[in-house]
mmCIF file of C-alpha atoms and ligand atoms in Angstrom:
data_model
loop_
_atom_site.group_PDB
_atom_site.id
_atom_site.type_symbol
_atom_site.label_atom_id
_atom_site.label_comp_id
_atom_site.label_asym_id
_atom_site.label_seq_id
_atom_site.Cartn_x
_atom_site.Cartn_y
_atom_site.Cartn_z
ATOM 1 C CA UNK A 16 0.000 0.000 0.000
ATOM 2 C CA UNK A 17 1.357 3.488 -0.853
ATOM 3 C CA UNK A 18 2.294 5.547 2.070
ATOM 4 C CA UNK A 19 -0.149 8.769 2.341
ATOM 5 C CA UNK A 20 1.426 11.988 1.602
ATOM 6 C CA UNK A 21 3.047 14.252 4.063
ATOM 7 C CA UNK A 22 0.393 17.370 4.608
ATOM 8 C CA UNK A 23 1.378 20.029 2.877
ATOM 9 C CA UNK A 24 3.666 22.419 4.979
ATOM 10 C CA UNK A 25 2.185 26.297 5.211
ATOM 11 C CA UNK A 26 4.145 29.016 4.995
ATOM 12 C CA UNK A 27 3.786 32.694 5.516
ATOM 13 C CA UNK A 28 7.138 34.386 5.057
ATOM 14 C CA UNK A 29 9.386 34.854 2.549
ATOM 15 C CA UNK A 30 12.241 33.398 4.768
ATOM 16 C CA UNK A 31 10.160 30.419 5.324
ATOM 17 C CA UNK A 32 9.580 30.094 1.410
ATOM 18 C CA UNK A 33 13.093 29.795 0.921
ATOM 19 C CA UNK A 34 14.060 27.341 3.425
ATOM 20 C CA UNK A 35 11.520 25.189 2.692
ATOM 21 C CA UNK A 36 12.982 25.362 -1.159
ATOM 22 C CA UNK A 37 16.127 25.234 -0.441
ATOM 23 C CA UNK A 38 16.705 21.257 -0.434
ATOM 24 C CA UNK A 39 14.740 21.004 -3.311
ATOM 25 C CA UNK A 40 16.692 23.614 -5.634
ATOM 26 C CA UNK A 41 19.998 22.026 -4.086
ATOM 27 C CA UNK A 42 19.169 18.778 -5.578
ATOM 28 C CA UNK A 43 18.336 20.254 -9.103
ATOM 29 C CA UNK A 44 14.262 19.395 -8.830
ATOM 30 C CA UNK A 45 11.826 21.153 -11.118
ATOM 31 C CA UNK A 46 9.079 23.438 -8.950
ATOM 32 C CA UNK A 47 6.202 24.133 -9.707
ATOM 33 C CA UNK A 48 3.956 26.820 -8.931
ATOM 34 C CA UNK A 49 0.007 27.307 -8.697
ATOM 35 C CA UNK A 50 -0.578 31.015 -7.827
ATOM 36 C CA UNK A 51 -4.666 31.206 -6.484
ATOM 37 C CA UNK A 52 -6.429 33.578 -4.226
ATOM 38 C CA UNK A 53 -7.837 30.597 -2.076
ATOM 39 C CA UNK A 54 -11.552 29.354 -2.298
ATOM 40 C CA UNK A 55 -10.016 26.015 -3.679
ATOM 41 C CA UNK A 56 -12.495 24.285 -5.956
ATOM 42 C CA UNK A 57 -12.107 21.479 -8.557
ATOM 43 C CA UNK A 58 -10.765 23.459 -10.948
ATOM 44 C CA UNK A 59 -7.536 24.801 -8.834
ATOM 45 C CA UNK A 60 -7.306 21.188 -8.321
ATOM 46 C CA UNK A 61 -6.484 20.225 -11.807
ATOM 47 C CA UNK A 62 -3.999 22.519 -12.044
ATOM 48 C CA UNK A 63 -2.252 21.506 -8.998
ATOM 49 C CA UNK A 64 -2.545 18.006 -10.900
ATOM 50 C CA UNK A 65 -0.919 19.874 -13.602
ATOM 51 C CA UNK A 66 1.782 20.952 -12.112
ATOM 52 C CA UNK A 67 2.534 17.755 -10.675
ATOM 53 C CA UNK A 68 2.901 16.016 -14.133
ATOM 54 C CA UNK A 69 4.870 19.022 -15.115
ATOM 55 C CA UNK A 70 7.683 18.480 -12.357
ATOM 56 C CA UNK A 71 7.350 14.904 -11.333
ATOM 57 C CA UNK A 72 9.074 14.209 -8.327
ATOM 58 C CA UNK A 73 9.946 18.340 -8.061
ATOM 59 C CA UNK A 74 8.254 20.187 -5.466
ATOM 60 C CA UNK A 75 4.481 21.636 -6.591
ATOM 61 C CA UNK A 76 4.287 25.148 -4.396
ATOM 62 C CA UNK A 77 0.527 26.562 -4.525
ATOM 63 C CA UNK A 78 0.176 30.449 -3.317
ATOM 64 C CA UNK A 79 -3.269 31.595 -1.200
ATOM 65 C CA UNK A 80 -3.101 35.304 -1.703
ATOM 66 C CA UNK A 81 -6.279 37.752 -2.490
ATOM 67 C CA UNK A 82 -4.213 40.721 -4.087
ATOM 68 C CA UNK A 83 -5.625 43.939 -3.013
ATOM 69 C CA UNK A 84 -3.940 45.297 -6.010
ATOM 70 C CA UNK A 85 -6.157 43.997 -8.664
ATOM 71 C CA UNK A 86 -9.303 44.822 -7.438
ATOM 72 C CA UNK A 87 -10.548 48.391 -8.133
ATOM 73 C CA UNK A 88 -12.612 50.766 -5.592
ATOM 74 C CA UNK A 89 -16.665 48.857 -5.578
ATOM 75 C CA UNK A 90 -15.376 45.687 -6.687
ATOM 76 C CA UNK A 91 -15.560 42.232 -4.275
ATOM 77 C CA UNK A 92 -12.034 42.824 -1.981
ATOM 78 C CA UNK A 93 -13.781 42.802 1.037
ATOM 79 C CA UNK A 94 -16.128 40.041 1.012
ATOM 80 C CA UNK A 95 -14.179 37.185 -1.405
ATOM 81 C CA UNK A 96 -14.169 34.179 0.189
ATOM 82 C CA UNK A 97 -11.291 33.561 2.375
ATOM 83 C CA UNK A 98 -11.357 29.830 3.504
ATOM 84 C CA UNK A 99 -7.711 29.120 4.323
ATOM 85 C CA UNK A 100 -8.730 25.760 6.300
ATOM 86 C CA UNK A 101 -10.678 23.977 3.453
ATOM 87 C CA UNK A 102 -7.949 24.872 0.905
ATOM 88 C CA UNK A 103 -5.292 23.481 3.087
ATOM 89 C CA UNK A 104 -7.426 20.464 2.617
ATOM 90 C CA UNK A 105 -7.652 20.821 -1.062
ATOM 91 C CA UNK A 106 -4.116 21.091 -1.291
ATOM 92 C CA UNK A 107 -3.747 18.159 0.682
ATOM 93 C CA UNK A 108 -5.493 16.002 -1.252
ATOM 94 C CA UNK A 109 -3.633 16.554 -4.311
ATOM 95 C CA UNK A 110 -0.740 16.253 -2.886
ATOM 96 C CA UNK A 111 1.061 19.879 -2.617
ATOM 97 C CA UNK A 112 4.233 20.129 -0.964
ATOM 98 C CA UNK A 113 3.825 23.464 -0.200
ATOM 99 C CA UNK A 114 1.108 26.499 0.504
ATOM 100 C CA UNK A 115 2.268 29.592 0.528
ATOM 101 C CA UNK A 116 -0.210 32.086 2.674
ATOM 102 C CA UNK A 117 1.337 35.799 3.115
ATOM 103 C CA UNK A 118 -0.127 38.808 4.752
ATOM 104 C CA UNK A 119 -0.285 41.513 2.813
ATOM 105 C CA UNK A 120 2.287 43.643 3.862
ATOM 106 C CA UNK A 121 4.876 40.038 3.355
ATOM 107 C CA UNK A 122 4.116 40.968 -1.074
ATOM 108 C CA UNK A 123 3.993 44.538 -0.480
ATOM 109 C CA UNK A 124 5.966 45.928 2.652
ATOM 110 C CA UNK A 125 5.237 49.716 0.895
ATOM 111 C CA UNK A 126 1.990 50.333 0.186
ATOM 112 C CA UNK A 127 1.238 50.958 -2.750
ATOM 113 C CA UNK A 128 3.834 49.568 -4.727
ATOM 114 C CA UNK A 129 5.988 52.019 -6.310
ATOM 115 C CA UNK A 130 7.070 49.795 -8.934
ATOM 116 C CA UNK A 131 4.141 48.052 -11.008
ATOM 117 C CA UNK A 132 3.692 45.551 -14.421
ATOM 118 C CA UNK A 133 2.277 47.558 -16.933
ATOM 119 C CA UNK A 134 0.285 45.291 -18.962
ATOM 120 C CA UNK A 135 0.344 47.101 -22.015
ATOM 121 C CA UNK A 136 -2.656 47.861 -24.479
ATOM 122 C CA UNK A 137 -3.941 44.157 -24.008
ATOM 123 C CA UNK A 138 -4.383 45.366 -20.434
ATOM 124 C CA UNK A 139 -6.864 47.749 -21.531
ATOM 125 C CA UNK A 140 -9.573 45.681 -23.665
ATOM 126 C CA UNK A 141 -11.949 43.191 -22.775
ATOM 127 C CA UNK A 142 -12.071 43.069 -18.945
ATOM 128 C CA UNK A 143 -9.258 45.408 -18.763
ATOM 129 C CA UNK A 144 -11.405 47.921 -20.246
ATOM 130 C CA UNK A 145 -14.168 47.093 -17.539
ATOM 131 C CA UNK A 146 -11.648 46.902 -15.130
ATOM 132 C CA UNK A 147 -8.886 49.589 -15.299
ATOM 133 C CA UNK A 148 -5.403 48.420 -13.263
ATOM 134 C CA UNK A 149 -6.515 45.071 -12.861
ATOM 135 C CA UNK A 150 -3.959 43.275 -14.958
ATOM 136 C CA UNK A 151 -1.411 45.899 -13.802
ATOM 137 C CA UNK A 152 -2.590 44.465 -10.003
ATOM 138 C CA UNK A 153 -2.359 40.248 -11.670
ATOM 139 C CA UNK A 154 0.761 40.857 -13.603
ATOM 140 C CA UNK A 155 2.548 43.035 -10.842
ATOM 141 C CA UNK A 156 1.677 40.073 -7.826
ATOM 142 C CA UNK A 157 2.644 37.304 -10.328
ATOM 143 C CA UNK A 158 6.094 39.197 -10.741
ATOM 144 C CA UNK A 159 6.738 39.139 -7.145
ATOM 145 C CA UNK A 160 5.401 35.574 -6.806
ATOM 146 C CA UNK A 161 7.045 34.519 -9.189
ATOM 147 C CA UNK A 162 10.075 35.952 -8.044
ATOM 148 C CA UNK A 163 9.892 34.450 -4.558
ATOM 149 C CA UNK A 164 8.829 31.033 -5.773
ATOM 150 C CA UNK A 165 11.594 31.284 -8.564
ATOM 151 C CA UNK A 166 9.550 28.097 -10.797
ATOM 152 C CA UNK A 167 10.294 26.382 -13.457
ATOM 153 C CA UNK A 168 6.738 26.184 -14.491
ATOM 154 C CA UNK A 169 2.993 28.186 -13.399
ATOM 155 C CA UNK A 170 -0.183 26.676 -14.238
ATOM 156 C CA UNK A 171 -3.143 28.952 -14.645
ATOM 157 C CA UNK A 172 -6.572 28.173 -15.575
ATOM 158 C CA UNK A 173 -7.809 29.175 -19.010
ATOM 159 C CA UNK A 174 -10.788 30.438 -17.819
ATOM 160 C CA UNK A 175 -9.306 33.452 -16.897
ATOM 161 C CA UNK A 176 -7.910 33.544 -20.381
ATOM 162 C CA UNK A 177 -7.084 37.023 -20.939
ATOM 163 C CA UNK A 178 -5.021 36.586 -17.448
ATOM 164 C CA UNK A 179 -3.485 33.811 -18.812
ATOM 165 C CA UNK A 180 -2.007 35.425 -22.358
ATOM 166 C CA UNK A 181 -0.744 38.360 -20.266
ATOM 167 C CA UNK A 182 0.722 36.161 -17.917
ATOM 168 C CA UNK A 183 2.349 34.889 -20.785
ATOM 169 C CA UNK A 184 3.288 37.480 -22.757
ATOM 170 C CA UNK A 185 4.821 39.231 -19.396
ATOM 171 C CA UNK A 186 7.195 35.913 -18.710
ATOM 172 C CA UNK A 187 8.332 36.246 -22.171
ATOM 173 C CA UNK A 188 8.991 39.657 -22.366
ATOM 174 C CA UNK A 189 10.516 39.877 -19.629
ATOM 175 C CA UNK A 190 12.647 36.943 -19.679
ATOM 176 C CA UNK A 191 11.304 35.612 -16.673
ATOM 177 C CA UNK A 192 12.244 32.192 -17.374
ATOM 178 C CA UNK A 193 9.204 30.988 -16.296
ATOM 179 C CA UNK A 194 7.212 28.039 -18.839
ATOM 180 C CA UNK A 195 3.219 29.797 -18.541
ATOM 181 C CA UNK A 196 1.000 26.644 -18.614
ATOM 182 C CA UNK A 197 -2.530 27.126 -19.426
ATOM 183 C CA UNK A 198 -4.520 24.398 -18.531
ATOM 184 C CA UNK A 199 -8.371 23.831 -19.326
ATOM 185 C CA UNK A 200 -11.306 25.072 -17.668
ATOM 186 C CA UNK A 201 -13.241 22.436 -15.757
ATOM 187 C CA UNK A 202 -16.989 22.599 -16.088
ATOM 188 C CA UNK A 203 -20.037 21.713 -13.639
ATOM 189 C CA UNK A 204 -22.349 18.667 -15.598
ATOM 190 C CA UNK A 205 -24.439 21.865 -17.075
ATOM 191 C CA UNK A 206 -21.922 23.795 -18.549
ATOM 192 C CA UNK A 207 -21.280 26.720 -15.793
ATOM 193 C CA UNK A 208 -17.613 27.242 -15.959
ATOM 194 C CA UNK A 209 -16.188 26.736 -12.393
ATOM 195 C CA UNK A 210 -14.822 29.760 -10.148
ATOM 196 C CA UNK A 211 -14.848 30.901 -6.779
ATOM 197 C CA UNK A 212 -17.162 33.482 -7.155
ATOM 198 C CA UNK A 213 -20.020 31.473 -8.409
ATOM 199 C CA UNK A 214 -20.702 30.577 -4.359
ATOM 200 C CA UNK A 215 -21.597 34.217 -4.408
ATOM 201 C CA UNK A 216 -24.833 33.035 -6.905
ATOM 202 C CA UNK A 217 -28.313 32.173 -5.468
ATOM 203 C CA UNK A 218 -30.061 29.505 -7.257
ATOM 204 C CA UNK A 219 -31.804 31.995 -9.575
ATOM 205 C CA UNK A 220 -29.077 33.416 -10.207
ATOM 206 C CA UNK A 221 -27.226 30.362 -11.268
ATOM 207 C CA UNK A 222 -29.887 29.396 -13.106
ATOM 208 C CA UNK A 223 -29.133 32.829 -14.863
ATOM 209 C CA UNK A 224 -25.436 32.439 -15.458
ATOM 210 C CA UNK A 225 -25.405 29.219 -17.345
ATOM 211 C CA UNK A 226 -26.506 31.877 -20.677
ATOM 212 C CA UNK A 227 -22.789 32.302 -20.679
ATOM 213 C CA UNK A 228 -21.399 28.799 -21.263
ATOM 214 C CA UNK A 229 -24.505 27.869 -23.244
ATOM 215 C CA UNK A 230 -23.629 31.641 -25.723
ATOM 216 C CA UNK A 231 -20.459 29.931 -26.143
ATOM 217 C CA UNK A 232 -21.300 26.518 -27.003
ATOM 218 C CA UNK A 233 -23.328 28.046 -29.708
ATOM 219 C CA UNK A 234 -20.253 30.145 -31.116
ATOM 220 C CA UNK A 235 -18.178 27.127 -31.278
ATOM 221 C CA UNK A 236 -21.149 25.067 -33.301
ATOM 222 C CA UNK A 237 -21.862 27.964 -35.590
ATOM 223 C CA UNK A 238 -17.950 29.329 -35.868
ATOM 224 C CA UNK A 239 -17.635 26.715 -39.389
ATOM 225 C CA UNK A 240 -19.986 29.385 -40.774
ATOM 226 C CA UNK A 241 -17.794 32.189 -39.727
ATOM 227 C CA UNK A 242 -17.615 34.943 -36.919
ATOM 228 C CA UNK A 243 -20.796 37.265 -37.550
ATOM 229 C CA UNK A 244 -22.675 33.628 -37.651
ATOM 230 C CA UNK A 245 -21.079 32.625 -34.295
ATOM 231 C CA UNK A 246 -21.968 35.868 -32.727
ATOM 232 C CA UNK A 247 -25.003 35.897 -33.803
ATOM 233 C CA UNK A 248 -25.456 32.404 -32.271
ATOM 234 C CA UNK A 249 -24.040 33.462 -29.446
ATOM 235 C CA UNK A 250 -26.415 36.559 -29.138
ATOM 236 C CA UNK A 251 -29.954 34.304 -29.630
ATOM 237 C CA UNK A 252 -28.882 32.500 -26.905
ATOM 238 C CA UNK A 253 -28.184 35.719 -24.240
ATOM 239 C CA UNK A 254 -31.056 37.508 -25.463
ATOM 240 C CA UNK A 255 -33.022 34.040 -24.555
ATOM 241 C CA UNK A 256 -31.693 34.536 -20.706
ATOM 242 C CA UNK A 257 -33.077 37.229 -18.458
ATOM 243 C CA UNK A 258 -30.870 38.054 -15.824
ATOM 244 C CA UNK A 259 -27.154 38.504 -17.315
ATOM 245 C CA UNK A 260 -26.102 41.999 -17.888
ATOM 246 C CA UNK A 261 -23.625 41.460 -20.984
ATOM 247 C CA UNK A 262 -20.325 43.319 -20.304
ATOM 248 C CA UNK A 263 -18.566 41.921 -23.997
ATOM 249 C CA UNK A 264 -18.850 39.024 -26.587
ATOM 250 C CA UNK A 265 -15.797 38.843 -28.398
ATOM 251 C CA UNK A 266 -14.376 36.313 -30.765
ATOM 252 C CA UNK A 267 -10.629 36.946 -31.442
ATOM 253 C CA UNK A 268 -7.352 35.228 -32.472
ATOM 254 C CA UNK A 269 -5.825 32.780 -29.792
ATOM 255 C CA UNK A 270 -3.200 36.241 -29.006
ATOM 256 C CA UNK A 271 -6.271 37.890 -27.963
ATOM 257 C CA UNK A 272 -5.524 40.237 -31.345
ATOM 258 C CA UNK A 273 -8.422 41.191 -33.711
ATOM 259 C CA UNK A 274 -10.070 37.842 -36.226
ATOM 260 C CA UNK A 275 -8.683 38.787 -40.280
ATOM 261 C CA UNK A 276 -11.533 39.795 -42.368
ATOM 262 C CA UNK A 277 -11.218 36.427 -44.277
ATOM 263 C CA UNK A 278 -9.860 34.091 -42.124
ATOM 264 C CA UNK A 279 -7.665 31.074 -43.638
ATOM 265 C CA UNK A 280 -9.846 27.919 -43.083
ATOM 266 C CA UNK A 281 -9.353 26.404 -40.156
ATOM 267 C CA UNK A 282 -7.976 29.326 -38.331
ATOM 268 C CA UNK A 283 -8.154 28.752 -34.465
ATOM 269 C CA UNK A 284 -10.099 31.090 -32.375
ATOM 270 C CA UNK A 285 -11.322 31.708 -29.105
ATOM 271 C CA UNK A 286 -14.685 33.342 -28.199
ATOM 272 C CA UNK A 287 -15.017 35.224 -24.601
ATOM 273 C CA UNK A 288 -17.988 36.368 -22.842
ATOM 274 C CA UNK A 289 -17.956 38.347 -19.651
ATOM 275 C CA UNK A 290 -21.457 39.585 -17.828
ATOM 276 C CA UNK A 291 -22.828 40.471 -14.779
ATOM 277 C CA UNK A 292 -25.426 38.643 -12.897
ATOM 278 C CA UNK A 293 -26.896 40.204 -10.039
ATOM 279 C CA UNK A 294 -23.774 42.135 -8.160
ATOM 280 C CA UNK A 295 -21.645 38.854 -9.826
ATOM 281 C CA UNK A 296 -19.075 39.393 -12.509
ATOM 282 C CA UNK A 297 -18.644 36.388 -14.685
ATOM 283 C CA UNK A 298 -16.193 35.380 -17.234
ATOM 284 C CA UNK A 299 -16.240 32.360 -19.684
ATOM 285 C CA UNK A 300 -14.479 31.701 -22.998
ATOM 286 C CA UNK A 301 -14.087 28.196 -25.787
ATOM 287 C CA UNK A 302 -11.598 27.900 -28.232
ATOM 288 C CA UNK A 303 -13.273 27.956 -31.668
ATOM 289 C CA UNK A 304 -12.352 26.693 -35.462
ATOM 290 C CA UNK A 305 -13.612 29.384 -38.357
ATOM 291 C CA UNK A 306 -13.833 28.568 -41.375
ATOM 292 C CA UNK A 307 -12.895 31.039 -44.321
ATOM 293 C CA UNK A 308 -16.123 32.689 -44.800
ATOM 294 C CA UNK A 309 -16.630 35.011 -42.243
ATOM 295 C CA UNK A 310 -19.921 35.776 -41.793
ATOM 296 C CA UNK A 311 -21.739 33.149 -44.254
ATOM 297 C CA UNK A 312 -24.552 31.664 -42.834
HETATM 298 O O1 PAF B 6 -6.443 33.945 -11.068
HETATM 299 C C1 PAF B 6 -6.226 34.300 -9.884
HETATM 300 O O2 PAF B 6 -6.655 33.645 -8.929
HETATM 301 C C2 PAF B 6 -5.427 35.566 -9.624
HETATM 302 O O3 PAF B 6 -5.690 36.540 -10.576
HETATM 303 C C3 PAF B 6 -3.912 35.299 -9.490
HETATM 304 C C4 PAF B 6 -3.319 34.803 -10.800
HETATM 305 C C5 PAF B 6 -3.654 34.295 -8.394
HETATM 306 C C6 PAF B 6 -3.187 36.604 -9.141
HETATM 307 O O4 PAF B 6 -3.658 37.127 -7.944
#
């Protein structure tokens, strides 16, 4: 019988983060890092499982951090969930080595930070442009994490996908070293996109937000006929739903950069919806095919 894993270990500080590193960069090991704000569901959980494959034997570090910096004034700071016991638990069960948990003034002992990530213009559409400085706030917290982790990989879901080409883009740029893994969003039975705000959804109200994932569905299954026919598929099926306030729905290359007028057949796509319901801001997105006749349909 296999021996159960060691709990993960929890640490707070930066001196503690290193320490408990330090064996494991010694002997060469591969570490791997799942950055979260806590309220650990099923679909942190497959990227921890991620990031196990990704470094074998190698230390898998996951952070529990809700960054102050990428919320804006109104927005949820105050009441998301913080539920540091149960995602200990979590952790556990897929076998972390490691949870990082810092206060805030451990990632930023000046507040604000003088020094931020500026996202550049692909900061500014989609949610950026719904949410000014919040990928300045991701990108500049997954700097510092990622500079007191120091991995060799980061898994992030795609259903924050936007998050996830910055993320990208910012590792690349600036030579961070880090590989940016995106890895797929995981789904309840009916569609609705897991996240940890959806606990913030009454029944009604879930009821409500499963337009989004159902909009998409019908972009991907009408995207052969081009991207005016996926929209508009995508449209029937909001307008059909009472109760989600659309913020966008977008269909652009996988770069996030605007869809050709006539794409090349077979040209890979990704559609992205974002919308309110009740006070709840929700965000979905599917990778789509076109086809070369854009708007045929
Ligand atoms: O996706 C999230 O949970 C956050 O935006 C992240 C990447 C942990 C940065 O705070």
């Amino acid at each position: 019988m296999a021996s159960p894993r060691p709990a993960p270990r929890l640490v707070t500080t930066r001196s503690e983060l290193a320490d408990a590193l330090t064996a494991s960069r010694r002997a060469g090991e591969r570490v791997g890092f799942v950055p979260t704000m806590g309220a650990l569901h099923a679909g942190h959980a497959s990227l921890m499982d991620r990031a196990r494959a990704e470094v074998g034997a190698g230390p898998v570090v996951v952070s529990v951090f809700v960054n102050p910096l990428q919320f804006g004034p109104g927005e949820d700071l105050d009441r998301y969930p913080r539920t540091l016991d149960a995602d200990l638990e979590v952790c556990g069960e897929q076998g972390v080595d490691l949870v990082l948990a810092p206060a805030v003034d451990e990632v930023y002992p000046a507040w604000p930070p003088a020094v931020t990530v500026d996202p550049g213009p692909l900061g500014s559409v989609l949610d950026g442009a719904s949410r000014p400085g919040h990928f300045a706030g991701v990108l500049t917290v997954v700097a510092k994490l990622f500079g007191l982790v120091r991995p060799d990989v980061a898994v992030f879901g795609q259903k924050d996908y936007q998050q996830l080409v910055l993320i990208r883009r910012m590792s690349a740029d600036l030579c961070l070293g880090v590989d940016v893994v995106g890895a797929e969003t995981v789904r309840e039975p009916d569609g609705l996109a897991l996240s940890s705000r959806n606990r913030y959804l009454d029944a009604e109200q879930r009821q409500a937000a499963l337009a989004l994932s159902r909009a998409l569905r019908a972009a991907a299954e009408a995207s052969s006929y081009g991207v005016a026919a996926a929209l508009d598929s995508a449209r029937a099926e909001l307008r059909a739903a009472p109760g989600v306030d659309l913020d966008y729905l977008e269909i652009t290359l996988p770069d996030l950069s605007p869809v050709p007028d006539e794409p090349a057949p077979g040209t890979e796509a990704r559609a992205l919806v974002a919308g309110r319901v009740g006070s709840t801001r929700l965000i979905d997105n599917v990778p789509l095919t076109l086809s070369s006749s854009p708007g045929l349909a």
